[in-house]
PDB file of C-alpha atoms in Angstrom:
ATOM      1  CA  CYS A   1     -12.833  87.918 158.690  1.00 47.00           C
ATOM      2  CA  GLU A   2     -11.043  90.485 155.967  1.00 48.00           C
ATOM      3  CA  TRP A   3     -13.793  93.091 154.701  1.00 45.00           C
ATOM      4  CA  LYS A   4     -13.427  93.247 151.024  1.00 55.00           C
ATOM      5  CA  ASP A   5     -15.925  97.041 149.252  1.00 52.00           C
ATOM      6  CA  ASP A   6     -18.837  95.802 148.687  1.00 53.00           C
ATOM      7  CA  ARG A   7     -18.266  92.552 148.314  1.00 53.00           C
ATOM      8  CA  GLY A   8     -19.582  91.485 151.622  1.00 62.00           C
ATOM      9  CA  CYS A   9     -17.255  89.613 154.639  1.00 66.00           C
ATOM     10  CA  VAL A  10     -14.350  87.706 151.988  1.00 70.00           C
ATOM     11  CA  ARG A  11     -12.382  84.724 153.889  1.00 76.00           C
ATOM     12  CA  GLU A  12      -9.754  81.721 151.755  1.00 78.00           C
ATOM     13  CA  SER A  13     -12.459  79.538 152.246  1.00 77.00           C
ATOM     14  CA  SER A  14     -15.315  80.924 150.303  1.00 80.00           C
ATOM     15  CA  PHE A  15     -13.269  80.039 147.119  1.00 88.00           C
ATOM     16  CA  LEU A  16     -13.714  76.146 146.267  1.00 92.00           C
ATOM     17  CA  ARG A  17     -10.015  75.528 145.338  1.00 94.00           C
ATOM     18  CA  ASN A  18      -9.379  76.449 148.640  1.00 94.00           C
ATOM     19  CA  VAL A  19     -12.083  74.387 150.665  1.00 96.00           C
ATOM     20  CA  LEU A  20     -10.488  71.331 148.777  1.00 97.00           C
ATOM     21  CA  LEU A  21      -6.785  71.957 149.841  1.00 96.00           C
ATOM     22  CA  ASP A  22      -8.666  71.438 153.450  1.00 95.00           C
ATOM     23  CA  GLY A  23      -9.794  68.922 152.192  1.00 96.00           C
ATOM     24  CA  LEU A  24      -6.949  67.391 150.965  1.00 95.00           C
ATOM     25  CA  ALA A  25      -4.921  68.977 154.529  1.00 94.00           C
ATOM     26  CA  LEU A  26      -7.159  67.670 156.954  1.00 95.00           C
ATOM     27  CA  GLY A  27      -7.520  63.580 154.885  1.00 93.00           C
ATOM     28  CA  ASP A  28      -3.867  63.333 155.314  1.00 90.00           C
ATOM     29  CA  GLU A  29      -4.422  63.772 159.508  1.00 91.00           C
ATOM     30  CA  THR A  30      -6.787  62.363 159.921  1.00 92.00           C
ATOM     31  CA  GLY A  31      -6.710  60.136 157.130  1.00 90.00           C
ATOM     32  CA  ARG A  32     -11.141  60.593 156.037  1.00 93.00           C
ATOM     33  CA  ASN A  33     -11.289  64.358 153.232  1.00 94.00           C
ATOM     34  CA  PRO A  34     -15.105  66.344 154.297  1.00 95.00           C
ATOM     35  CA  TYR A  35     -14.553  68.685 152.006  1.00 95.00           C
ATOM     36  CA  LYS A  36     -14.984  66.140 149.071  1.00 95.00           C
ATOM     37  CA  LEU A  37     -17.557  68.225 146.284  1.00 96.00           C
ATOM     38  CA  GLY A  38     -19.489  68.184 143.204  1.00 97.00           C
ATOM     39  CA  VAL A  39     -18.850  71.447 141.499  1.00 97.00           C
ATOM     40  CA  ILE A  40     -22.707  73.275 139.843  1.00 95.00           C
ATOM     41  CA  GLY A  41     -23.750  76.262 139.329  1.00 94.00           C
ATOM     42  CA  SER A  42     -26.418  78.444 139.719  1.00 90.00           C
ATOM     43  CA  THR A  43     -28.719  81.358 139.482  1.00 83.00           C
ATOM     44  CA  ASP A  44     -29.446  83.229 142.273  1.00 76.00           C
ATOM     45  CA  THR A  45     -32.670  86.506 140.372  1.00 71.00           C
ATOM     46  CA  HIS A  46     -35.583  85.432 142.107  1.00 72.00           C
ATOM     47  CA  THR A  47     -37.818  85.663 139.054  1.00 71.00           C
ATOM     48  CA  SER A  48     -39.248  82.459 138.847  1.00 76.00           C
ATOM     49  CA  ASP A  49     -37.432  82.162 135.447  1.00 77.00           C
ATOM     50  CA  PRO A  50     -34.227  78.873 136.236  1.00 77.00           C
ATOM     51  CA  GLY A  51     -31.703  79.074 133.721  1.00 82.00           C
ATOM     52  CA  ASN A  52     -31.925  82.440 131.970  1.00 80.00           C
ATOM     53  CA  THR A  53     -28.785  83.771 132.376  1.00 82.00           C
ATOM     54  CA  SER A  54     -28.734  86.351 129.771  1.00 69.00           C
ATOM     55  CA  GLY A  55     -29.061  89.359 132.463  1.00 52.00           C
ATOM     56  CA  GLY A  56     -30.925  88.118 135.784  1.00 47.00           C
ATOM     57  CA  ILE A  57     -33.255  91.054 136.998  1.00 46.00           C
ATOM     58  CA  PRO A  58     -30.975  94.299 135.624  1.00 48.00           C
ATOM     59  CA  LEU A  59     -31.995  93.682 132.338  1.00 49.00           C
ATOM     60  CA  ARG A  60     -35.153  94.020 132.744  1.00 51.00           C
ATOM     61  CA  ILE A  61     -35.682  96.105 135.106  1.00 49.00           C
ATOM     62  CA  LYS A  62     -35.771  98.214 131.264  1.00 46.00           C
ATOM     63  CA  ALA A  63     -39.472  96.540 130.690  1.00 45.00           C
ATOM     64  CA  ALA A  64     -41.630  97.746 133.757  1.00 45.00           C
ATOM     65  CA  GLU A  65     -39.508 101.054 133.615  1.00 49.00           C
ATOM     66  CA  GLY A  66     -37.971 104.118 131.707  1.00 54.00           C
ATOM     67  CA  ILE A  67     -35.332 102.070 129.716  1.00 63.00           C
ATOM     68  CA  GLY A  68     -32.844 105.231 130.970  1.00 69.00           C
ATOM     69  CA  PHE A  69     -34.280 106.348 134.300  1.00 69.00           C
ATOM     70  CA  ALA A  70     -33.983 101.827 134.708  1.00 69.00           C
ATOM     71  CA  VAL A  71     -29.755 101.610 133.386  1.00 75.00           C
ATOM     72  CA  ASP A  72     -29.102 104.660 135.572  1.00 76.00           C
ATOM     73  CA  ARG A  73     -30.452 103.719 138.739  1.00 72.00           C
ATOM     74  CA  VAL A  74     -28.574 100.187 137.786  1.00 71.00           C
ATOM     75  CA  MET A  75     -25.448 102.228 136.432  1.00 75.00           C
ATOM     76  CA  ALA A  76     -25.344 104.014 139.549  1.00 75.00           C
ATOM     77  CA  ALA A  77     -22.279 102.699 141.795  1.00 69.00           C
ATOM     78  CA  THR A  78     -24.031 104.384 144.593  1.00 73.00           C
ATOM     79  CA  ASN A  79     -27.239 103.225 144.661  1.00 70.00           C
ATOM     80  CA  PRO A  80     -27.521 100.975 148.134  1.00 70.00           C
ATOM     81  CA  VAL A  81     -28.971  97.585 146.552  1.00 67.00           C
ATOM     82  CA  ILE A  82     -28.439  98.194 142.504  1.00 68.00           C
ATOM     83  CA  GLY A  83     -24.248  99.450 143.543  1.00 68.00           C
ATOM     84  CA  ALA A  84     -23.788  95.991 143.981  1.00 71.00           C
ATOM     85  CA  ILE A  85     -25.834  93.768 141.107  1.00 74.00           C
ATOM     86  CA  ARG A  86     -23.729  95.538 138.879  1.00 78.00           C
ATOM     87  CA  LYS A  87     -20.818  94.600 139.870  1.00 79.00           C
ATOM     88  CA  LEU A  88     -21.728  90.602 139.930  1.00 80.00           C
ATOM     89  CA  SER A  89     -22.806  87.813 137.018  1.00 82.00           C
ATOM     90  CA  PRO A  90     -26.017  87.113 136.177  1.00 79.00           C
ATOM     91  CA  GLY A  91     -26.234  83.104 136.822  1.00 84.00           C
ATOM     92  CA  GLY A  92     -24.405  80.139 136.374  1.00 92.00           C
ATOM     93  CA  LEU A  93     -26.044  76.774 135.293  1.00 95.00           C
ATOM     94  CA  ALA A  94     -25.566  73.305 136.365  1.00 96.00           C
ATOM     95  CA  GLY A  95     -23.975  70.761 134.148  1.00 97.00           C
ATOM     96  CA  VAL A  96     -24.864  66.548 135.356  1.00 98.00           C
ATOM     97  CA  TRP A  97     -24.209  63.700 133.190  1.00 98.00           C
ATOM     98  CA  ALA A  98     -27.166  60.840 134.149  1.00 97.00           C
ATOM     99  CA  GLU A  99     -27.257  58.188 133.103  1.00 96.00           C
ATOM    100  CA  ALA A 100     -31.251  58.969 131.467  1.00 97.00           C
ATOM    101  CA  ASN A 101     -33.059  62.347 131.980  1.00 96.00           C
ATOM    102  CA  THR A 102     -35.223  61.192 135.102  1.00 97.00           C
ATOM    103  CA  ARG A 103     -35.680  62.466 138.342  1.00 97.00           C
ATOM    104  CA  ALA A 104     -33.567  59.302 140.360  1.00 98.00           C
ATOM    105  CA  ASP A 105     -30.690  59.046 137.259  1.00 98.00           C
ATOM    106  CA  ILE A 106     -29.510  63.288 137.910  1.00 97.00           C
ATOM    107  CA  PHE A 107     -30.008  62.791 141.649  1.00 97.00           C
ATOM    108  CA  ASP A 108     -28.090  59.842 140.949  1.00 98.00           C
ATOM    109  CA  ALA A 109     -25.016  61.377 138.682  1.00 98.00           C
ATOM    110  CA  MET A 110     -24.773  63.918 141.369  1.00 97.00           C
ATOM    111  CA  GLN A 111     -24.644  62.079 144.188  1.00 97.00           C
ATOM    112  CA  ARG A 112     -21.342  60.544 142.398  1.00 97.00           C
ATOM    113  CA  ARG A 113     -20.597  64.045 141.901  1.00 98.00           C
ATOM    114  CA  GLU A 114     -20.670  62.996 137.869  1.00 98.00           C
ATOM    115  CA  THR A 115     -22.087  67.429 137.415  1.00 98.00           C
ATOM    116  CA  PHE A 116     -19.356  70.643 136.429  1.00 98.00           C
ATOM    117  CA  GLY A 117     -21.111  73.615 136.678  1.00 97.00           C
ATOM    118  CA  THR A 118     -20.971  76.841 134.847  1.00 97.00           C
ATOM    119  CA  SER A 119     -21.242  80.296 134.994  1.00 95.00           C
ATOM    120  CA  GLY A 120     -24.127  81.238 132.867  1.00 93.00           C
ATOM    121  CA  SER A 121     -22.436  79.375 128.994  1.00 95.00           C
ATOM    122  CA  ARG A 122     -24.549  76.421 128.081  1.00 96.00           C
ATOM    123  CA  MET A 123     -20.839  75.453 127.273  1.00 97.00           C
ATOM    124  CA  ARG A 124     -20.124  71.386 127.691  1.00 98.00           C
ATOM    125  CA  ILE A 125     -17.279  68.977 129.538  1.00 98.00           C
ATOM    126  CA  ARG A 126     -15.992  66.409 130.429  1.00 98.00           C
ATOM    127  CA  PHE A 127     -13.134  64.867 132.458  1.00 98.00           C
ATOM    128  CA  PHE A 128     -12.189  61.282 132.833  1.00 98.00           C
ATOM    129  CA  GLY A 129      -8.615  59.996 134.134  1.00 97.00           C
ATOM    130  CA  GLY A 130      -7.690  56.487 135.001  1.00 96.00           C
ATOM    131  CA  ASP A 131      -5.551  54.564 131.853  1.00 94.00           C
ATOM    132  CA  LEU A 132      -6.586  55.982 129.210  1.00 96.00           C
ATOM    133  CA  PRO A 133      -4.292  55.695 126.200  1.00 95.00           C
ATOM    134  CA  GLU A 134      -2.687  58.596 124.788  1.00 94.00           C
ATOM    135  CA  ASP A 135      -4.814  58.967 121.504  1.00 95.00           C
ATOM    136  CA  VAL A 136      -8.462  58.803 123.802  1.00 96.00           C
ATOM    137  CA  GLY A 137     -10.099  61.207 122.078  1.00 94.00           C
ATOM    138  CA  ALA A 138      -9.796  60.354 118.058  1.00 95.00           C
ATOM    139  CA  LYS A 139     -11.290  56.634 118.558  1.00 94.00           C
ATOM    140  CA  ASP A 140     -14.114  54.968 118.424  1.00 93.00           C
ATOM    141  CA  ASN A 141     -16.293  55.914 121.472  1.00 95.00           C
ATOM    142  CA  PRO A 142     -13.714  57.787 124.010  1.00 97.00           C
ATOM    143  CA  ILE A 143     -17.034  58.334 126.168  1.00 97.00           C
ATOM    144  CA  ALA A 144     -17.171  54.237 126.776  1.00 97.00           C
ATOM    145  CA  LEU A 145     -13.484  53.857 126.909  1.00 97.00           C
ATOM    146  CA  ALA A 146     -12.825  56.138 129.124  1.00 97.00           C
ATOM    147  CA  TYR A 147     -15.643  54.494 131.983  1.00 97.00           C
ATOM    148  CA  GLU A 148     -13.395  51.375 130.834  1.00 97.00           C
ATOM    149  CA  ARG A 149     -10.314  52.522 131.514  1.00 96.00           C
ATOM    150  CA  GLY A 150     -10.231  55.354 133.751  1.00 96.00           C
ATOM    151  CA  VAL A 151     -12.605  57.573 135.920  1.00 97.00           C
ATOM    152  CA  PRO A 152     -15.483  59.831 135.662  1.00 98.00           C
ATOM    153  CA  MET A 153     -15.440  63.662 137.127  1.00 98.00           C
ATOM    154  CA  GLY A 154     -16.409  63.288 141.050  1.00 98.00           C
ATOM    155  CA  SER A 155     -14.588  59.833 141.500  1.00 97.00           C
ATOM    156  CA  ASP A 156     -11.417  58.993 143.539  1.00 95.00           C
ATOM    157  CA  LEU A 157      -8.699  57.591 141.135  1.00 94.00           C
ATOM    158  CA  HIS A 158      -6.047  54.690 142.866  1.00 88.00           C
ATOM    159  CA  ALA A 159      -2.791  54.708 140.324  1.00 78.00           C
ATOM    160  CA  ASN A 160       0.237  53.030 140.333  1.00 79.00           C
ATOM    161  CA  GLY A 161       1.991  55.890 138.459  1.00 84.00           C
ATOM    162  CA  ALA A 162       1.136  58.783 136.797  1.00 89.00           C
ATOM    163  CA  PRO A 163      -2.834  58.985 135.180  1.00 93.00           C
ATOM    164  CA  ARG A 164      -3.695  60.196 131.939  1.00 96.00           C
ATOM    165  CA  PHE A 165      -6.648  62.278 131.940  1.00 97.00           C
ATOM    166  CA  TRP A 166      -8.410  63.695 129.124  1.00 98.00           C
ATOM    167  CA  VAL A 167     -11.192  66.506 128.664  1.00 98.00           C
ATOM    168  CA  TRP A 168     -13.452  67.068 126.534  1.00 98.00           C
ATOM    169  CA  ALA A 169     -15.462  70.470 126.640  1.00 98.00           C
ATOM    170  CA  ALA A 170     -17.800  72.262 123.344  1.00 98.00           C
ATOM    171  CA  GLN A 171     -18.552  75.053 123.018  1.00 98.00           C
ATOM    172  CA  ASP A 172     -22.617  76.984 124.108  1.00 96.00           C
ATOM    173  CA  PRO A 173     -24.749  75.891 120.614  1.00 95.00           C
ATOM    174  CA  ASN A 174     -25.096  80.276 120.449  1.00 93.00           C
ATOM    175  CA  GLY A 175     -22.169  81.872 122.039  1.00 94.00           C
ATOM    176  CA  PRO A 176     -18.926  82.863 121.480  1.00 96.00           C
ATOM    177  CA  PRO A 177     -15.536  79.380 120.584  1.00 98.00           C
ATOM    178  CA  LEU A 178     -14.305  78.512 122.872  1.00 98.00           C
ATOM    179  CA  ASP A 179     -10.672  79.916 123.636  1.00 98.00           C
ATOM    180  CA  ARG A 180      -9.048  77.113 125.710  1.00 98.00           C
ATOM    181  CA  ILE A 181      -9.173  74.671 128.814  1.00 98.00           C
ATOM    182  CA  GLN A 182      -6.829  74.581 131.326  1.00 98.00           C
ATOM    183  CA  ILE A 183      -6.203  72.345 134.879  1.00 97.00           C
ATOM    184  CA  VAL A 184      -5.973  73.293 138.413  1.00 97.00           C
ATOM    185  CA  LYS A 185      -4.037  70.827 140.216  1.00 97.00           C
ATOM    186  CA  GLY A 186      -4.051  70.804 144.080  1.00 97.00           C
ATOM    187  CA  TRP A 187      -1.874  69.008 146.312  1.00 96.00           C
ATOM    188  CA  VAL A 188      -0.004  69.186 150.548  1.00 93.00           C
ATOM    189  CA  GLU A 189       3.459  69.170 150.092  1.00 91.00           C
ATOM    190  CA  ASN A 190       5.400  69.140 153.272  1.00 88.00           C
ATOM    191  CA  GLY A 191       2.447  70.311 155.022  1.00 87.00           C
ATOM    192  CA  GLU A 192       1.763  73.266 153.211  1.00 92.00           C
ATOM    193  CA  GLN A 193      -0.755  74.587 150.358  1.00 94.00           C
ATOM    194  CA  ARG A 194       0.294  74.620 146.644  1.00 95.00           C
ATOM    195  CA  GLN A 195      -2.239  74.783 143.976  1.00 96.00           C
ATOM    196  CA  SER A 196      -0.843  75.730 140.276  1.00 96.00           C
ATOM    197  CA  VAL A 197      -2.913  76.341 136.690  1.00 96.00           C
ATOM    198  CA  ARG A 198      -1.535  75.301 133.540  1.00 96.00           C
ATOM    199  CA  ASP A 199      -3.643  75.786 130.296  1.00 98.00           C
ATOM    200  CA  VAL A 200      -3.548  72.309 128.466  1.00 97.00           C
ATOM    201  CA  VAL A 201      -5.206  72.675 125.092  1.00 98.00           C
ATOM    202  CA  CYS A 202      -6.064  76.024 123.128  1.00 98.00           C
ATOM    203  CA  SER A 203      -7.634  76.793 119.808  1.00 98.00           C
ATOM    204  CA  ASN A 204      -5.723  76.925 116.322  1.00 97.00           C
ATOM    205  CA  GLY A 205      -2.792  75.573 117.529  1.00 95.00           C
ATOM    206  CA  ARG A 206      -1.487  78.135 120.230  1.00 96.00           C
ATOM    207  CA  LEU A 207       0.552  75.636 122.513  1.00 96.00           C
ATOM    208  CA  PRO A 208       1.790  76.723 126.050  1.00 93.00           C
ATOM    209  CA  GLY A 209       4.739  78.808 126.617  1.00 92.00           C
ATOM    210  CA  THR A 210       7.759  78.241 130.121  1.00 90.00           C
ATOM    211  CA  SER A 211       4.747  79.637 131.775  1.00 90.00           C
ATOM    212  CA  GLY A 212       2.021  77.359 131.156  1.00 93.00           C
ATOM    213  CA  LYS A 213       0.142  79.994 129.632  1.00 96.00           C
ATOM    214  CA  CYS A 214      -1.037  80.405 125.968  1.00 97.00           C
ATOM    215  CA  PRO A 215      -1.072  84.115 124.073  1.00 96.00           C
ATOM    216  CA  LYS A 216      -3.669  85.376 124.995  1.00 96.00           C
ATOM    217  CA  THR A 217      -6.524  85.103 122.333  1.00 97.00           C
ATOM    218  CA  THR A 218      -7.047  88.263 119.676  1.00 96.00           C
ATOM    219  CA  ALA A 219     -10.581  87.584 119.171  1.00 97.00           C
ATOM    220  CA  ASP A 220     -12.746  90.151 120.821  1.00 97.00           C
ATOM    221  CA  VAL A 221     -15.539  92.223 120.608  1.00 96.00           C
ATOM    222  CA  ASN A 222     -16.785  95.402 119.880  1.00 97.00           C
ATOM    223  CA  LEU A 223     -18.371  97.388 122.347  1.00 96.00           C
ATOM    224  CA  GLU A 224     -20.688  99.241 121.091  1.00 94.00           C
ATOM    225  CA  SER A 225     -22.043  96.219 118.649  1.00 94.00           C
ATOM    226  CA  CYS A 226     -20.933  93.331 120.420  1.00 94.00           C
ATOM    227  CA  GLU A 227     -19.877  91.532 117.774  1.00 96.00           C
ATOM    228  CA  ARG A 228     -17.398  89.422 118.179  1.00 96.00           C
ATOM    229  CA  THR A 229     -14.640  89.931 116.387  1.00 96.00           C
ATOM    230  CA  GLY A 230     -11.280  88.023 115.120  1.00 95.00           C
ATOM    231  CA  THR A 231     -11.260  84.723 113.477  1.00 93.00           C
ATOM    232  CA  GLU A 232      -9.159  82.616 116.886  1.00 97.00           C
ATOM    233  CA  GLY A 233     -11.187  80.258 119.061  1.00 97.00           C
ATOM    234  CA  ALA A 234     -12.444  76.145 118.596  1.00 98.00           C
ATOM    235  CA  PRO A 235     -16.495  74.857 119.155  1.00 98.00           C
ATOM    236  CA  GLU A 236     -14.589  71.848 120.619  1.00 98.00           C
ATOM    237  CA  LEU A 237     -11.434  71.248 122.203  1.00 98.00           C
ATOM    238  CA  GLN A 238      -9.783  68.281 123.918  1.00 97.00           C
ATOM    239  CA  VAL A 239      -6.560  66.873 125.090  1.00 97.00           C
ATOM    240  CA  THR A 240      -5.288  63.913 126.841  1.00 97.00           C
ATOM    241  CA  PHE A 241      -2.335  64.617 129.389  1.00 95.00           C
ATOM    242  CA  SER A 242      -0.369  63.885 132.465  1.00 94.00           C
ATOM    243  CA  ASP A 243       0.718  65.345 135.641  1.00 94.00           C
ATOM    244  CA  PRO A 244       4.692  66.129 135.040  1.00 92.00           C
ATOM    245  CA  ASP A 245       5.030  67.060 139.020  1.00 92.00           C
ATOM    246  CA  PHE A 246       2.903  63.646 139.837  1.00 92.00           C
ATOM    247  CA  SER A 247       4.264  62.582 143.149  1.00 89.00           C
ATOM    248  CA  ASP A 248       2.652  58.421 143.908  1.00 85.00           C
ATOM    249  CA  ASP A 249       3.470  60.225 148.193  1.00 85.00           C
ATOM    250  CA  GLN A 250       1.138  62.853 147.716  1.00 89.00           C
ATOM    251  CA  SER A 251      -2.826  63.311 147.700  1.00 91.00           C
ATOM    252  CA  ALA A 252      -4.233  65.447 145.507  1.00 95.00           C
ATOM    253  CA  PHE A 253      -6.790  66.873 142.927  1.00 97.00           C
ATOM    254  CA  TYR A 254      -6.842  68.239 139.477  1.00 98.00           C
ATOM    255  CA  TYR A 255     -10.037  69.873 137.896  1.00 98.00           C
ATOM    256  CA  ALA A 256     -10.978  71.204 133.940  1.00 98.00           C
ATOM    257  CA  ARG A 257     -11.714  75.126 133.900  1.00 98.00           C
ATOM    258  CA  VAL A 258     -13.154  76.120 130.758  1.00 98.00           C
ATOM    259  CA  LEU A 259     -13.279  79.610 129.076  1.00 98.00           C
ATOM    260  CA  GLU A 260     -14.455  81.422 125.494  1.00 98.00           C
ATOM    261  CA  ASN A 261     -13.626  83.359 123.757  1.00 98.00           C
ATOM    262  CA  PRO A 262     -14.687  86.970 125.330  1.00 97.00           C
ATOM    263  CA  THR A 263     -17.932  88.683 124.557  1.00 96.00           C
ATOM    264  CA  CYS A 264     -19.392  92.187 126.642  1.00 94.00           C
ATOM    265  CA  ARG A 265     -20.293  92.614 129.820  1.00 92.00           C
ATOM    266  CA  TRP A 266     -24.577  92.344 130.636  1.00 88.00           C
ATOM    267  CA  THR A 267     -23.751  96.165 132.498  1.00 87.00           C
ATOM    268  CA  THR A 268     -22.148  96.912 128.233  1.00 90.00           C
ATOM    269  CA  LEU A 269     -25.118  95.340 126.191  1.00 88.00           C
ATOM    270  CA  LEU A 270     -28.145  97.262 129.681  1.00 84.00           C
ATOM    271  CA  ALA A 271     -25.555 101.002 128.652  1.00 86.00           C
ATOM    272  CA  ASN A 272     -25.619 100.701 125.077  1.00 87.00           C
ATOM    273  CA  SER A 273     -29.514  99.841 124.979  1.00 82.00           C
ATOM    274  CA  ALA A 274     -30.060 102.960 126.277  1.00 82.00           C
ATOM    275  CA  ASP A 275     -27.327 104.817 124.594  1.00 84.00           C
ATOM    276  CA  ARG A 276     -25.263 105.505 127.783  1.00 86.00           C
ATOM    277  CA  ASP A 277     -21.937 105.801 128.403  1.00 87.00           C
ATOM    278  CA  LEU A 278     -20.237 102.235 130.219  1.00 90.00           C
ATOM    279  CA  PRO A 279     -18.823 102.401 133.167  1.00 86.00           C
ATOM    280  CA  ASP A 280     -15.672 103.586 134.285  1.00 86.00           C
ATOM    281  CA  ASP A 281     -15.136 100.772 136.505  1.00 86.00           C
ATOM    282  CA  LEU A 282     -16.478  97.450 135.834  1.00 88.00           C
ATOM    283  CA  ALA A 283     -14.942  95.515 133.516  1.00 93.00           C
ATOM    284  CA  ALA A 284     -16.985  96.156 129.489  1.00 95.00           C
ATOM    285  CA  THR A 285     -16.249  92.408 128.714  1.00 96.00           C
ATOM    286  CA  VAL A 286     -16.087  88.512 130.073  1.00 95.00           C
ATOM    287  CA  GLN A 287     -14.570  85.313 129.137  1.00 96.00           C
ATOM    288  CA  GLU A 288     -17.610  83.363 129.857  1.00 96.00           C
ATOM    289  CA  ARG A 289     -17.109  79.748 131.748  1.00 97.00           C
ATOM    290  CA  GLY A 290     -17.048  76.649 133.487  1.00 98.00           C
ATOM    291  CA  TRP A 291     -15.768  73.860 135.399  1.00 98.00           C
ATOM    292  CA  SER A 292     -15.373  69.964 136.307  1.00 98.00           C
ATOM    293  CA  SER A 293     -15.613  68.955 139.467  1.00 98.00           C
ATOM    294  CA  PRO A 294     -12.983  67.302 140.323  1.00 98.00           C
ATOM    295  CA  ILE A 295     -10.869  64.143 140.789  1.00 98.00           C
ATOM    296  CA  TRP A 296      -8.895  63.093 143.507  1.00 97.00           C
ATOM    297  CA  SER A 297      -5.757  61.179 143.663  1.00 92.00           C
ATOM    298  CA  ARG A 298      -4.873  59.254 146.478  1.00 77.00           C
ATOM    299  CA  SER A 299      -1.091  59.585 148.105  1.00 62.00           C
ATOM    300  CA  LYS A 300      -0.289  55.105 149.145  1.00 58.00           C
TER     301      LYS A 300
END
């Protein structure tokens, strides 16, 4: 076990992507992938306030104590309890694409892994793969067509030749616009676990360069007021794409990662509320994001 700062015992298997890769390797070895995991997000604040990702426990402290005293406690890196919490985000949210808003339908959707998670944003994400037309997003009913000609996130995809993937995302109605959508791919090649992250669509027509990444967004925030600055960003992004490195002979997984424009981190909001200096060991801004469940492409 490798010990890293105050985050505890961190292994490669602490991270979803590495566990998914282990699943592919075991599938190639044994014929069965035990790590076909869907994605959700959750809070862990123990405040009987599910779904509140606006600040968690630290932002509530100011209501119970003098605001300056409370903020000083939260910002103290040496505090044995709060010192570690200050480096965390308030929590995540689970998104479920169910046929109806009933307990049974929601559990069915979770069982088939048609789910996504966010770092707290109420963005929406859909992800399909299969024999999809290149312009599926421009059709009258793209969702119905994607179900008819492909499979949703959380599914196995049996394709003859390179499949097309379609990803769509919409911003949180009360949040910032979207910056970009990325596709994360994992595969095993000659016994070696491989992975890649590629921007597939970015706001305002920015295009990926040779590195597979779009130029950084010019959208930002004023750290004193936390008001958004810049004009780049999109209320909705969608794209159809094919993997140029697809191989019928390799098992692989693909999932979408969606990034919002930058916003003030909760520690910045908290420091500003009490007229305190920003902590110099924490990022002042954050790009909240969401992740779809994977689609697994099986080798022949």
